[in-house]
Amino acid sequence: RNQLIATFNQSSRGMPTGGGSLRWIPNSKRILISGFDPFQLDSNIRQDNPSGAVALALDGEIIRSANQPGLFGQIQSVVFPVNFEYFDDNRVEEFFRPYIQGPNSVNMVITISQGGNLMELEEVASRYRNPNRLDNETESGGNSSIPSDSQEFITSSLPRERMREEALGRLPDPIIEELLSGEDIQNPPTRRIQGSGGDFLSNEIFYRTSLLRISNPVVSGRTLPVGHLHVPRSGDGYDRNSIISIVRQIIISALEVI
């Protein structure tokens, strides 16, 4: 019974079961994105998470370059639970490893989560997890399973400047890039310990996927673009459809350079 529930949960999230893998259209640029479940439905059953909506809406979609005829990509997506135990069981690494480190790695990985009221391309992921934050099981974070000797900060390898420039003027607001200065990172006692995207699971999925990348830094002669995008909450000047449309445009903007 437990195995059946686990298999159903995994396949319903877009994750292959039984040793399978995602299937891609030949000659396409392969873009893998992830979103999250809604937060704390017990307290607000109507609450959504636009990152999960984006992942569901774009899964399997074919995107095309406006400047290079014949250049196209395919988006595949998965949705992760807001659950510390799931992360501490290394399920993030289990899913992403073949697509970041394997011989058939994808062309770009973007993890996506709900943020504030703007689109935010994150610069730096941190190893730090806030032990007092609660997940959807109302469990606190405690200590994560990330090895304590792993480097503290990892920088995104997404073509962030290209994404911001291409989207400028096409979107209702600029895409901002959350930065950490060298002073923030290096100088105690005010040294920053959380990533540019915070200290919860959105930062952690960014860190875990980035750690996979730097553990195998060059794939087929290139650095794999891996990074994180925070999307705004629904209702803060954005609705579900506009958020999906903007994320699609952000991904298309990178198609020619990945």
XYZ file of N, CA and C in Angstrom:
774
model
N 0.825 -1.208 0.000
C 0.000 0.000 0.000
C 0.863 1.262 0.000
N 1.859 1.296 0.894
C 2.722 2.474 0.966
C 3.469 2.693 -0.335
N 3.917 1.577 -0.962
C 4.624 1.703 -2.234
C 3.701 2.228 -3.321
N 2.443 1.780 -3.303
C 1.474 2.247 -4.293
C 1.217 3.748 -4.130
N 1.081 4.194 -2.883
C 0.872 5.622 -2.617
C 2.084 6.430 -3.080
N 3.287 5.921 -2.788
C 4.509 6.628 -3.177
C 4.632 6.715 -4.698
N 4.291 5.647 -5.384
C 4.359 5.644 -6.852
C 3.358 6.613 -7.445
N 2.143 6.624 -6.892
C 1.120 7.561 -7.372
C 1.557 9.004 -7.134
N 2.091 9.271 -5.946
C 2.529 10.624 -5.616
C 3.640 11.084 -6.568
N 4.588 10.195 -6.832
C 5.707 10.547 -7.691
C 5.254 10.795 -9.126
N 4.441 9.894 -9.667
C 4.011 10.049 -11.059
C 3.081 11.241 -11.232
N 2.262 11.555 -10.220
C 1.359 12.700 -10.323
C 2.113 14.021 -10.295
N 3.347 13.992 -9.821
C 4.185 15.192 -9.784
C 5.044 15.345 -11.038
N 4.881 14.429 -11.980
C 5.642 14.497 -13.221
C 6.970 13.789 -13.171
N 7.212 13.031 -12.101
C 8.489 12.347 -11.936
C 8.365 10.902 -12.398
N 9.190 10.462 -13.338
C 9.109 9.081 -13.818
C 9.321 8.079 -12.691
N 8.684 6.937 -12.819
C 8.813 5.876 -11.814
C 9.450 4.648 -12.461
N 9.860 3.726 -11.615
C 10.383 2.457 -12.116
C 11.647 2.586 -12.938
N 12.477 3.575 -12.633
C 13.733 3.721 -13.367
C 13.587 4.400 -14.707
N 12.407 4.925 -15.004
C 12.199 5.606 -16.281
C 12.789 7.001 -16.271
N 12.690 7.687 -17.414
C 13.196 9.051 -17.516
C 12.257 9.877 -18.383
N 12.399 11.174 -18.309
C 11.593 12.056 -19.138
C 11.916 11.825 -20.611
N 10.918 12.011 -21.462
C 11.113 11.830 -22.898
C 11.072 13.187 -23.591
N 12.042 13.374 -24.490
C 12.192 14.662 -25.154
C 12.044 14.518 -26.656
N 11.542 15.548 -27.311
C 11.459 15.574 -28.764
C 12.873 15.702 -29.320
N 13.250 14.879 -30.299
C 14.602 14.957 -30.863
C 14.924 16.357 -31.389
N 16.169 16.776 -31.201
C 16.711 18.045 -31.694
C 16.166 19.273 -30.971
N 15.423 19.071 -29.902
C 14.905 20.216 -29.146
C 15.885 20.620 -28.062
N 15.875 21.901 -27.694
C 16.547 22.340 -26.491
C 15.694 21.878 -25.311
N 16.307 21.207 -24.368
C 15.570 20.581 -23.282
C 15.611 21.482 -22.045
N 14.441 21.970 -21.648
C 14.353 22.879 -20.499
C 13.533 22.205 -19.408
N 14.129 22.038 -18.251
C 13.472 21.382 -17.117
C 13.177 22.421 -16.047
N 11.899 22.531 -15.660
C 11.512 23.484 -14.625
C 10.798 22.741 -13.495
N 10.766 23.375 -12.337
C 10.028 22.792 -11.213
C 9.255 23.878 -10.485
N 8.146 23.482 -9.878
C 7.352 24.368 -9.043
C 7.079 23.702 -7.704
N 6.239 24.343 -6.909
C 5.909 23.838 -5.577
C 4.400 23.746 -5.378
N 4.015 22.878 -4.427
C 2.636 22.826 -3.941
C 2.265 24.150 -3.267
N 0.963 24.406 -3.091
C 0.547 25.548 -2.261
C 1.023 25.374 -0.816
N 1.173 26.498 -0.117
C 1.587 26.472 1.283
C 0.367 26.427 2.204
N 0.457 25.607 3.257
C -0.467 25.668 4.392
C -1.944 25.729 3.996
N -2.392 24.737 3.252
C -3.799 24.697 2.857
C -4.727 24.494 4.045
N -4.211 23.957 5.138
C -5.050 23.760 6.324
C -5.578 25.088 6.864
N -4.812 26.141 6.668
C -5.235 27.444 7.178
C -5.972 28.265 6.130
N -5.792 27.935 4.856
C -6.468 28.671 3.780
C -6.618 27.748 2.584
N -7.762 27.111 2.470
C -7.981 26.108 1.433
C -7.984 26.720 0.039
N -8.190 28.034 -0.065
C -8.231 28.697 -1.362
C -6.853 29.201 -1.822
N -5.856 29.001 -1.006
C -4.524 29.505 -1.339
C -3.912 28.714 -2.491
N -3.262 29.414 -3.409
C -2.599 28.734 -4.515
C -1.097 28.950 -4.421
N -0.381 28.360 -5.352
C 1.038 28.628 -5.501
C 1.295 28.774 -6.995
N 1.545 29.991 -7.479
C 1.682 30.193 -8.920
C 2.840 29.420 -9.541
N 3.848 29.059 -8.735
C 4.952 28.280 -9.307
C 4.479 26.899 -9.743
N 3.608 26.299 -8.938
C 3.038 25.012 -9.327
C 2.139 25.144 -10.544
N 1.375 26.242 -10.606
C 0.505 26.487 -11.756
C 1.326 26.654 -13.027
N 2.450 27.366 -12.922
C 3.350 27.537 -14.074
C 3.867 26.184 -14.550
N 4.321 25.363 -13.604
C 4.861 24.057 -13.967
C 3.813 23.199 -14.678
N 2.610 23.188 -14.165
C 1.555 22.391 -14.781
C 1.185 22.917 -16.161
N 1.118 24.240 -16.288
C 0.688 24.841 -17.559
C 1.717 24.668 -18.668
N 3.005 24.732 -18.329
C 4.051 24.697 -19.351
C 4.587 23.296 -19.624
N 4.174 22.320 -18.863
C 4.691 20.962 -19.034
C 4.408 20.440 -20.439
N 5.465 20.069 -21.143
C 5.336 19.522 -22.484
C 5.255 20.563 -23.590
N 5.260 21.831 -23.239
C 5.073 22.882 -24.247
C 6.307 23.022 -25.146
N 6.062 23.289 -26.417
C 7.111 23.554 -27.387
C 7.244 25.069 -27.538
N 8.452 25.586 -27.407
C 8.690 27.011 -27.582
C 9.657 27.201 -28.750
N 9.552 28.343 -29.448
C 10.361 28.572 -30.647
C 11.047 29.931 -30.590
N 12.238 29.965 -31.147
C 12.992 31.208 -31.230
C 12.379 32.114 -32.294
N 12.265 33.417 -31.972
C 11.760 34.376 -32.953
C 12.853 34.808 -33.917
N 14.110 34.572 -33.565
C 15.235 35.073 -34.358
C 15.963 34.001 -35.151
N 15.863 32.758 -34.713
C 16.563 31.673 -35.399
C 15.566 30.614 -35.838
N 15.146 30.650 -37.114
C 14.195 29.650 -37.623
C 14.730 28.235 -37.415
N 13.873 27.379 -36.965
C 14.260 25.993 -36.735
C 14.754 25.707 -35.336
N 15.049 26.768 -34.558
C 15.493 26.567 -33.180
C 14.270 26.504 -32.269
N 14.131 25.393 -31.558
C 12.976 25.239 -30.684
C 13.371 24.468 -29.432
N 12.547 24.584 -28.435
C 12.791 23.888 -27.184
C 11.540 23.213 -26.670
N 11.737 22.279 -25.777
C 10.626 21.611 -25.106
C 10.784 21.790 -23.608
N 9.702 22.169 -22.958
C 9.691 22.338 -21.504
C 9.080 21.100 -20.865
N 9.754 20.570 -19.872
C 9.188 19.516 -19.035
C 9.221 20.027 -17.603
N 8.226 19.613 -16.817
C 8.151 20.178 -15.463
C 7.756 19.140 -14.433
N 8.105 19.456 -13.189
C 7.730 18.641 -12.037
C 7.292 19.590 -10.925
N 6.567 19.045 -9.948
C 6.086 19.826 -8.812
C 6.532 19.140 -7.527
N 7.195 19.907 -6.653
C 7.707 19.356 -5.402
C 6.804 19.720 -4.225
N 6.741 18.846 -3.231
C 5.981 19.172 -2.020
C 6.748 20.132 -1.125
N 6.018 20.880 -0.311
C 6.642 21.772 0.677
C 6.851 20.936 1.937
N 7.919 20.142 1.915
C 8.083 19.088 2.911
C 9.569 18.875 3.188
N 10.003 19.166 4.403
C 11.416 19.018 4.745
C 11.888 17.571 4.640
N 11.051 16.622 5.060
C 11.460 15.220 5.022
C 11.755 14.779 3.595
N 10.944 15.249 2.655
C 11.146 14.911 1.245
C 12.521 15.390 0.781
N 12.907 16.581 1.207
C 14.217 17.125 0.852
C 15.331 16.374 1.574
N 15.136 16.075 2.857
C 16.178 15.404 3.628
C 16.387 13.959 3.197
N 15.400 13.394 2.515
C 15.570 12.063 1.921
C 16.296 12.138 0.582
N 16.750 13.348 0.237
C 17.520 13.581 -0.998
C 16.720 13.271 -2.262
N 15.425 13.528 -2.172
C 14.584 13.272 -3.338
C 14.818 14.292 -4.453
N 15.239 15.492 -4.082
C 15.577 16.490 -5.103
C 16.744 15.988 -5.946
N 17.818 15.537 -5.281
C 18.984 15.027 -5.997
C 18.631 13.774 -6.797
N 17.809 12.914 -6.210
C 17.424 11.678 -6.878
C 16.746 11.965 -8.213
N 15.881 12.990 -8.229
C 15.197 13.315 -9.477
C 16.110 14.052 -10.457
N 16.801 15.094 -9.996
C 17.518 15.983 -10.910
C 18.851 15.428 -11.407
N 19.478 14.519 -10.666
C 20.845 14.102 -10.997
C 21.007 13.655 -12.459
N 20.159 12.779 -12.996
C 20.390 12.352 -14.382
C 20.253 13.477 -15.401
N 19.512 14.531 -15.050
C 19.285 15.621 -15.992
C 20.318 16.742 -15.852
N 21.116 16.675 -14.784
C 22.178 17.664 -14.585
C 23.550 17.031 -14.788
N 23.728 15.789 -14.355
C 25.039 15.150 -14.411
C 25.137 14.020 -15.428
N 24.032 13.541 -15.934
C 24.055 12.376 -16.803
C 24.497 12.692 -18.219
N 24.750 11.648 -19.018
C 25.184 11.845 -20.402
C 24.111 12.504 -21.274
N 22.875 12.409 -20.852
C 21.777 13.032 -21.596
C 21.192 14.199 -20.814
N 22.084 15.042 -20.290
C 21.633 16.166 -19.477
C 20.827 17.145 -20.309
N 20.011 17.941 -19.620
C 19.170 18.926 -20.294
C 19.998 20.164 -20.639
N 19.369 21.153 -21.289
C 20.065 22.379 -21.673
C 19.926 23.494 -20.636
N 18.900 23.406 -19.783
C 18.720 24.425 -18.747
C 17.778 23.904 -17.674
N 18.063 24.267 -16.424
C 17.202 23.922 -15.290
C 16.828 25.217 -14.571
N 15.519 25.448 -14.405
C 15.040 26.590 -13.634
C 14.088 26.075 -12.559
N 14.469 26.228 -11.308
C 13.544 25.934 -10.221
C 12.754 27.217 -9.938
N 11.474 27.065 -9.664
C 10.573 28.211 -9.537
C 9.793 28.092 -8.235
N 9.583 29.234 -7.590
C 8.780 29.241 -6.368
C 8.059 30.573 -6.239
N 7.140 30.635 -5.282
C 6.390 31.859 -5.020
C 7.217 32.800 -4.163
N 7.273 34.078 -4.589
C 8.023 35.064 -3.831
C 7.144 36.194 -3.344
N 7.565 37.424 -3.633
C 6.829 38.601 -3.173
C 5.884 39.135 -4.217
N 6.137 40.353 -4.714
C 5.212 40.941 -5.678
C 5.884 41.282 -7.005
N 7.088 40.723 -7.241
C 7.804 40.946 -8.498
C 8.440 39.643 -8.974
N 8.831 39.621 -10.261
C 9.651 38.538 -10.776
C 11.077 38.756 -10.277
N 11.682 37.729 -9.716
C 13.015 37.858 -9.132
C 13.911 36.710 -9.596
N 14.945 37.035 -10.353
C 15.970 36.057 -10.708
C 17.011 36.059 -9.590
N 17.148 34.940 -8.914
C 18.039 34.897 -7.760
C 19.493 34.717 -8.183
N 20.375 35.396 -7.471
C 21.800 35.337 -7.804
C 22.511 34.205 -7.069
N 22.230 34.043 -5.772
C 23.043 33.159 -4.940
C 22.164 32.243 -4.093
N 22.492 30.962 -4.105
C 21.859 29.992 -3.207
C 22.759 29.765 -2.004
N 22.146 29.515 -0.855
C 22.898 29.290 0.373
C 22.632 27.887 0.916
N 23.641 27.337 1.580
C 23.485 26.041 2.243
C 22.568 26.133 3.453
N 22.371 27.336 3.965
C 21.648 27.534 5.222
C 20.151 27.259 5.086
N 19.601 26.578 6.077
C 18.152 26.387 6.220
C 17.740 26.940 7.581
N 16.684 27.731 7.581
C 16.163 28.258 8.842
C 15.498 27.116 9.611
N 16.014 26.727 10.771
C 15.471 25.573 11.488
C 14.097 25.817 12.093
N 13.650 27.062 12.099
C 12.375 27.389 12.736
C 11.206 27.501 11.758
N 11.493 27.447 10.461
C 10.408 27.510 9.481
C 9.613 26.207 9.502
N 8.306 26.288 9.215
C 7.434 25.113 9.215
C 7.040 24.749 7.790
N 6.965 23.447 7.524
C 6.536 22.990 6.206
C 5.040 22.689 6.211
N 4.550 22.058 5.153
C 3.115 21.781 5.065
C 2.649 20.680 6.005
N 3.592 19.999 6.625
C 3.243 19.013 7.655
C 3.368 19.624 9.048
N 3.551 20.951 9.081
C 3.796 21.728 10.313
C 5.010 21.199 11.085
N 5.974 20.656 10.352
C 7.229 20.216 10.948
C 8.276 21.309 10.745
N 9.132 21.510 11.747
C 10.189 22.509 11.628
C 11.356 21.942 10.832
N 12.175 22.858 10.305
C 13.234 22.455 9.391
C 14.350 21.649 10.016
N 14.760 22.012 11.227
C 15.893 21.321 11.839
C 17.134 21.458 10.975
N 18.007 20.476 11.049
C 19.223 20.463 10.238
C 18.966 19.712 8.939
N 19.433 20.276 7.838
C 19.192 19.631 6.548
C 20.203 18.511 6.323
N 19.928 17.686 5.310
C 20.821 16.571 4.976
C 21.956 16.996 4.050
N 22.035 18.289 3.712
C 23.141 18.769 2.887
C 24.443 18.620 3.670
N 25.477 18.035 3.092
C 26.750 17.875 3.821
C 27.265 19.206 4.356
N 27.674 19.224 5.606
C 28.074 20.469 6.261
C 29.375 21.030 5.697
N 30.140 20.208 4.960
C 31.378 20.709 4.369
C 31.174 21.210 2.939
N 29.916 21.240 2.467
C 29.634 21.803 1.145
C 29.858 23.303 1.187
N 30.206 23.890 0.061
C 30.464 25.324 0.064
C 29.207 26.088 0.456
N 29.391 27.232 1.080
C 28.270 27.925 1.700
C 27.349 28.596 0.686
N 27.918 29.169 -0.364
C 27.125 29.874 -1.371
C 27.466 29.368 -2.760
N 26.454 29.294 -3.640
C 26.661 28.921 -5.046
C 25.911 29.935 -5.908
N 26.591 30.455 -6.914
C 25.996 31.457 -7.795
C 25.247 30.801 -8.944
N 24.128 31.369 -9.306
C 23.336 30.899 -10.444
C 24.173 30.931 -11.717
N 23.946 29.960 -12.596
C 24.617 29.957 -13.900
C 23.643 30.236 -15.043
N 22.425 30.688 -14.708
C 21.476 31.084 -15.748
C 21.998 32.320 -16.481
N 21.615 32.495 -17.748
C 21.970 33.735 -18.471
C 21.066 34.877 -18.008
N 21.291 35.325 -16.772
C 20.351 36.236 -16.122
C 20.257 37.586 -16.829
N 21.409 38.107 -17.266
C 21.395 39.408 -17.931
C 20.594 39.341 -19.231
N 20.795 38.284 -19.971
C 20.037 38.081 -21.213
C 18.545 37.997 -20.922
N 18.180 37.246 -19.913
C 16.774 37.090 -19.561
C 16.152 38.440 -19.203
N 16.881 39.231 -18.435
C 16.358 40.531 -18.016
C 16.253 41.493 -19.194
N 17.269 41.516 -20.052
C 17.266 42.433 -21.188
C 16.174 42.086 -22.192
N 16.040 40.808 -22.497
C 15.057 40.386 -23.485
C 13.633 40.642 -23.011
N 13.418 40.507 -21.713
C 12.071 40.677 -21.172
C 11.714 42.144 -20.948
N 12.740 43.016 -20.859
C 12.500 44.422 -20.558
C 11.631 45.059 -21.641
N 10.580 45.718 -21.217
C 9.672 46.361 -22.157
C 8.531 45.467 -22.599
N 8.685 44.170 -22.390
C 7.613 43.242 -22.775
C 6.762 42.843 -21.576
N 7.264 43.147 -20.391
C 6.582 42.730 -19.168
C 6.064 43.947 -18.416
N 5.055 43.760 -17.561
C 4.494 44.896 -16.829
C 5.480 45.542 -15.860
N 6.437 44.766 -15.346
C 7.463 45.285 -14.435
C 8.800 44.691 -14.853
N 9.908 45.379 -14.567
C 11.220 44.787 -14.840
C 11.422 43.539 -13.992
N 12.239 42.611 -14.516
C 12.677 41.489 -13.695
C 13.820 42.004 -12.838
N 13.703 41.868 -11.549
C 14.790 42.326 -10.695
C 15.717 41.154 -10.390
N 16.956 41.477 -10.084
C 17.929 40.458 -9.747
C 18.368 40.695 -8.315
N 18.012 39.759 -7.448
C 18.381 39.911 -6.041
C 19.841 39.527 -5.860
N 20.613 40.460 -5.316
C 22.054 40.286 -5.210
C 22.502 40.253 -3.756
N 23.601 39.577 -3.535
C 24.295 39.631 -2.259
C 25.660 40.239 -2.532
N 26.019 41.268 -1.821
C 27.333 41.870 -2.036
C 28.399 41.018 -1.388
N 29.658 41.179 -1.866
C 30.767 40.474 -1.256
C 30.896 40.816 0.217
N 30.557 42.056 0.567
C 30.632 42.479 1.965
C 29.621 41.708 2.803
N 28.414 41.535 2.271
C 27.399 40.768 2.988
C 27.879 39.347 3.261
N 28.529 38.751 2.264
C 28.891 37.344 2.350
C 30.125 37.120 3.220
N 31.077 38.039 3.169
C 32.393 37.750 3.723
C 32.681 38.336 5.105
N 32.007 39.397 5.501
C 32.437 40.118 6.700
C 31.604 39.795 7.940
N 32.140 39.057 8.908
C 31.456 38.902 10.190
C 31.559 40.209 10.968
N 30.695 40.496 11.970
C 29.638 39.594 12.452
C 28.318 39.763 11.715
N 28.274 40.678 10.737
C 27.013 40.907 10.025
C 26.931 40.065 8.757
N 27.801 39.096 8.624
C 27.859 38.286 7.407
C 26.524 37.605 7.137
N 26.097 37.676 5.903
C 24.833 37.094 5.486
C 24.947 35.573 5.465
N 23.960 34.870 5.973
C 24.008 33.411 5.926
C 22.938 32.828 5.021
N 21.895 33.579 4.713
C 20.863 33.052 3.822
C 21.148 33.471 2.397
N 20.531 32.771 1.442
C 20.725 33.097 0.038
C 19.931 34.322 -0.358
N 20.128 34.784 -1.593
C 19.379 35.948 -2.060
C 17.886 35.663 -2.080
N 17.517 34.378 -2.168
C 16.108 33.996 -2.192
C 15.574 33.511 -0.864
N 16.301 33.786 0.240
C 15.759 33.448 1.547
C 16.399 32.234 2.186
N 15.639 31.597 3.105
C 16.185 30.500 3.902
C 15.205 29.337 4.020
N 14.279 29.247 3.041
C 13.272 28.176 3.072
C 13.548 27.222 1.912
N 12.577 26.424 1.537
C 12.798 25.368 0.557
C 13.024 25.890 -0.855
N 12.575 27.114 -1.156
C 12.869 27.684 -2.471
C 14.373 27.901 -2.622
N 15.012 28.439 -1.597
C 16.469 28.562 -1.610
C 17.123 27.188 -1.644
N 16.544 26.248 -0.918
C 17.192 24.942 -0.786
C 17.165 24.148 -2.086
N 16.067 24.210 -2.832
C 16.041 23.484 -4.104
C 17.013 24.120 -5.087
N 17.164 25.439 -5.012
C 18.156 26.158 -5.804
C 19.557 25.683 -5.431
N 19.822 25.562 -4.137
C 21.151 25.135 -3.684
C 21.424 23.681 -4.084
N 20.469 22.804 -3.844
C 20.696 21.377 -4.113
C 20.935 21.122 -5.604
N 20.169 21.760 -6.473
C 20.391 21.573 -7.911
C 21.710 22.206 -8.339
N 22.066 23.346 -7.741
C 23.337 23.999 -8.073
C 24.525 23.173 -7.594
N 24.373 22.508 -6.445
C 25.447 21.654 -5.941
C 25.679 20.473 -6.889
N 24.605 19.935 -7.445
C 24.758 18.890 -8.463
C 25.533 19.429 -9.658
N 25.230 20.660 -10.046
C 25.905 21.259 -11.213
C 27.398 21.422 -10.969
N 27.785 22.000 -9.833
C 29.208 22.259 -9.626
C 29.974 20.976 -9.309
N 29.260 19.918 -8.935
C 29.916 18.628 -8.734
C 30.292 17.989 -10.063
N 29.685 18.481 -11.139
C 29.966 18.003 -12.492
C 29.927 19.234 -13.400
N 30.901 20.158 -13.236
C 30.756 21.515 -13.751
C 30.653 21.667 -15.250
N 31.251 20.764 -16.029
C 31.212 20.903 -17.486
C 30.527 19.688 -18.077
N 29.416 19.920 -18.756
C 28.663 18.856 -19.395
C 28.735 19.081 -20.896
N 29.320 18.121 -21.613
C 29.467 18.232 -23.072
C 30.139 19.547 -23.463
N 31.162 19.938 -22.691
C 31.937 21.112 -23.031
C 31.307 22.440 -22.666
N 30.275 22.435 -21.849
C 29.604 23.684 -21.494
C 29.222 23.676 -20.022
N 29.003 24.869 -19.481
C 28.485 25.005 -18.128
C 26.966 24.997 -18.204
N 26.352 24.089 -17.496
C 24.898 23.956 -17.567
C 24.219 25.119 -16.852
N 23.296 25.830 -17.505
C 22.560 26.896 -16.821
C 21.573 26.319 -15.806
N 21.793 26.654 -14.541
C 20.929 26.205 -13.445
C 20.681 27.397 -12.529
N 19.433 27.648 -12.169
C 19.158 28.753 -11.258
C 17.709 28.798 -10.827
N 17.350 29.898 -10.168
C 16.038 29.975 -9.526
C 15.313 31.273 -9.877
N 14.009 31.145 -10.043
C 13.128 32.280 -10.322
C 12.016 32.324 -9.283
N 11.893 33.449 -8.595
C 10.730 33.683 -7.743
C 9.670 34.420 -8.563
N 8.455 33.900 -8.547
C 7.354 34.555 -9.250
C 6.451 35.239 -8.222
N 5.732 36.289 -8.620
C 4.900 37.004 -7.655
C 3.679 36.206 -7.228
N 3.155 36.572 -6.090
C 1.907 35.974 -5.620
C 0.761 36.361 -6.553
N -0.176 35.465 -6.738
C -1.379 35.802 -7.495
C -2.142 36.892 -6.760
N -2.579 37.899 -7.500
C -3.356 38.966 -6.893
C -2.569 40.226 -6.636
N -1.233 40.155 -6.664
C -0.400 41.342 -6.470
C -0.139 42.023 -7.816
N -1.205 42.310 -8.551
C -1.068 42.908 -9.868
C -0.876 41.883 -10.964
N -0.838 40.617 -10.601
C -0.665 39.528 -11.554
C -1.753 38.482 -11.305
N -2.263 37.916 -12.396
C -3.117 36.750 -12.236
C -2.371 35.525 -12.761
N -2.987 34.380 -12.635
C -2.326 33.124 -13.008
C -1.851 33.140 -14.453
N -2.718 33.591 -15.361
C -2.354 33.553 -16.777
C -1.215 34.498 -17.114
N -1.186 35.667 -16.483
C -0.102 36.608 -16.782
C 1.229 36.083 -16.260
N 1.221 35.432 -15.102
C 2.454 34.862 -14.566
C 2.985 33.765 -15.492
N 2.088 32.903 -15.953
C 2.492 31.835 -16.879
C 3.087 32.429 -18.155
N 2.442 33.442 -18.691
C 2.913 34.079 -19.922
C 4.295 34.702 -19.747
N 4.521 35.352 -18.606
C 5.806 35.990 -18.351
C 6.918 34.946 -18.211
N 6.651 33.874 -17.483
C 7.670 32.836 -17.325
C 7.995 32.212 -18.678
N 6.991 31.986 -19.498
C 7.233 31.459 -20.850
C 8.186 32.380 -21.617
N 7.942 33.693 -21.539
C 8.783 34.648 -22.256
C 10.205 34.661 -21.702
N 10.346 34.530 -20.403
C 11.676 34.474 -19.796
C 12.452 33.274 -20.325
N 11.787 32.121 -20.411
C 12.447 30.909 -20.908
C 12.818 31.069 -22.388
N 11.901 31.614 -23.189
C 12.185 31.819 -24.621
C 13.381 32.749 -24.806
N 13.511 33.733 -23.933
C 14.606 34.699 -24.061
C 15.973 34.045 -23.960
N 16.040 32.901 -23.275
C 17.321 32.214 -23.095
C 17.569 31.143 -24.146
N 16.589 30.874 -24.988
C 16.650 29.732 -25.892
C 17.869 29.765 -26.806
N 18.262 30.959 -27.262
C 19.354 31.067 -28.247
C 20.740 30.971 -27.627
N 20.845 30.984 -26.302
C 22.173 31.001 -25.677
C 22.414 29.789 -24.767
N 21.526 28.834 -24.769
C 21.719 27.651 -23.917
C 22.103 26.440 -24.768
